[in-house]
């Protein structure tokens, strides 16, 4: 369980969630304030369907992040 830093790009999508170790910046990116344990990162909210680009940085100072996309689909009730 190593420490990591993250950036999640919400763009213009709304979000109200963060933890004491993250901050939502004016550019729509939720950024780590300090490295943390993935187990300690309890809540990130995605209230709107869409794609959220994600960057993960390891604790060892690797300046090249791992990149991915979080995909949130609308809940379809039948």
C-alpha positions as a LaTeX table, in Angstrom:
\begin{tabular}{lrrr}
\hline
Residue & $x$ (\AA) & $y$ (\AA) & $z$ (\AA) \\
\hline
Unk1 & 0.00 & 0.00 & 0.00 \\
Unk2 & 2.15 & 2.89 & $-1.24$ \\
Unk3 & 1.32 & 6.58 & $-1.27$ \\
Unk4 & 0.06 & 8.37 & $-4.36$ \\
Unk5 & $-1.11$ & 11.74 & $-5.63$ \\
Unk6 & $-4.03$ & 12.17 & $-8.02$ \\
Unk7 & $-5.63$ & 14.65 & $-10.38$ \\
Unk8 & $-9.21$ & 14.10 & $-11.60$ \\
Unk9 & $-10.47$ & 16.51 & $-14.25$ \\
Unk10 & $-14.14$ & 17.31 & $-13.65$ \\
Unk11 & $-14.11$ & 20.06 & $-16.29$ \\
Unk12 & $-17.46$ & 21.86 & $-16.17$ \\
Unk13 & $-19.21$ & 18.95 & $-14.44$ \\
Unk14 & $-20.29$ & 19.65 & $-10.88$ \\
Unk15 & $-18.91$ & 17.93 & $-7.84$ \\
Unk16 & $-19.16$ & 18.70 & $-4.17$ \\
Unk17 & $-16.92$ & 16.01 & $-2.77$ \\
Unk18 & $-13.36$ & 16.11 & $-1.62$ \\
Unk19 & $-11.36$ & 15.00 & 1.36 \\
Unk20 & $-8.95$ & 16.85 & 3.60 \\
Unk21 & $-6.16$ & 15.65 & 1.32 \\
Unk22 & $-7.63$ & 17.01 & $-1.93$ \\
Unk23 & $-8.81$ & 20.34 & $-3.29$ \\
Unk24 & $-11.04$ & 21.19 & $-6.24$ \\
Unk25 & $-9.30$ & 23.98 & $-8.17$ \\
Unk26 & $-10.94$ & 26.65 & $-10.37$ \\
Unk27 & $-9.85$ & 24.78 & $-13.51$ \\
Unk28 & $-12.17$ & 21.89 & $-12.55$ \\
Unk29 & $-9.35$ & 19.56 & $-11.50$ \\
Unk30 & $-9.46$ & 17.81 & $-8.11$ \\
Unk31 & $-5.83$ & 17.62 & $-6.94$ \\
Unk32 & $-4.04$ & 15.98 & $-4.05$ \\
Unk33 & $-2.69$ & 18.41 & $-1.48$ \\
Unk34 & $-0.26$ & 15.73 & $-0.31$ \\
Unk35 & 0.39 & 12.07 & $-1.13$ \\
Unk36 & $-1.98$ & 9.65 & 0.59 \\
Unk37 & $-2.74$ & 5.96 & 0.89 \\
Unk38 & $-5.32$ & 4.66 & $-1.59$ \\
Unk39 & $-7.03$ & 2.99 & 1.36 \\
Unk40 & $-7.35$ & 6.38 & 3.01 \\
Unk41 & $-9.07$ & 7.95 & 0.00 \\
Unk42 & $-12.65$ & 7.22 & 0.93 \\
Unk43 & $-14.87$ & 9.48 & $-1.15$ \\
Unk44 & $-14.77$ & 11.03 & $-4.55$ \\
Unk45 & $-18.19$ & 11.89 & $-5.97$ \\
Unk46 & $-19.23$ & 11.75 & $-9.57$ \\
Unk47 & $-22.77$ & 13.22 & $-9.59$ \\
Unk48 & $-22.98$ & 13.58 & $-13.37$ \\
Unk49 & $-22.55$ & 10.90 & $-16.03$ \\
Unk50 & $-19.56$ & 11.42 & $-18.26$ \\
Unk51 & $-15.86$ & 10.79 & $-18.64$ \\
Unk52 & $-13.36$ & 12.08 & $-16.10$ \\
Unk53 & $-9.67$ & 12.06 & $-17.11$ \\
Unk54 & $-7.47$ & 10.77 & $-14.28$ \\
Unk55 & $-3.74$ & 11.09 & $-13.58$ \\
Unk56 & $-1.99$ & 9.15 & $-10.81$ \\
Unk57 & 1.50 & 10.01 & $-9.58$ \\
Unk58 & 3.57 & 7.64 & $-7.44$ \\
Unk59 & 5.38 & 8.71 & $-4.29$ \\
Unk60 & 8.83 & 8.17 & $-5.78$ \\
Unk61 & 8.77 & 11.40 & $-7.76$ \\
Unk62 & 8.02 & 9.95 & $-11.18$ \\
Unk63 & 7.02 & 13.02 & $-13.16$ \\
Unk64 & 5.22 & 10.92 & $-15.77$ \\
Unk65 & 1.78 & 10.02 & $-14.41$ \\
Unk66 & $-0.27$ & 6.94 & $-15.14$ \\
Unk67 & $-3.33$ & 8.10 & $-17.07$ \\
Unk68 & $-6.81$ & 6.73 & $-17.36$ \\
Unk69 & $-10.45$ & 7.69 & $-17.58$ \\
Unk70 & $-13.22$ & 7.19 & $-15.04$ \\
Unk71 & $-16.46$ & 6.53 & $-16.94$ \\
Unk72 & $-19.74$ & 7.19 & $-15.12$ \\
Unk73 & $-22.91$ & 5.97 & $-16.81$ \\
Unk74 & $-26.42$ & 7.16 & $-16.05$ \\
Unk75 & $-28.48$ & 4.85 & $-13.88$ \\
Unk76 & $-31.20$ & 3.50 & $-16.13$ \\
Unk77 & $-34.28$ & 2.38 & $-14.25$ \\
Unk78 & $-36.55$ & 0.03 & $-16.15$ \\
\hline
\end{tabular}
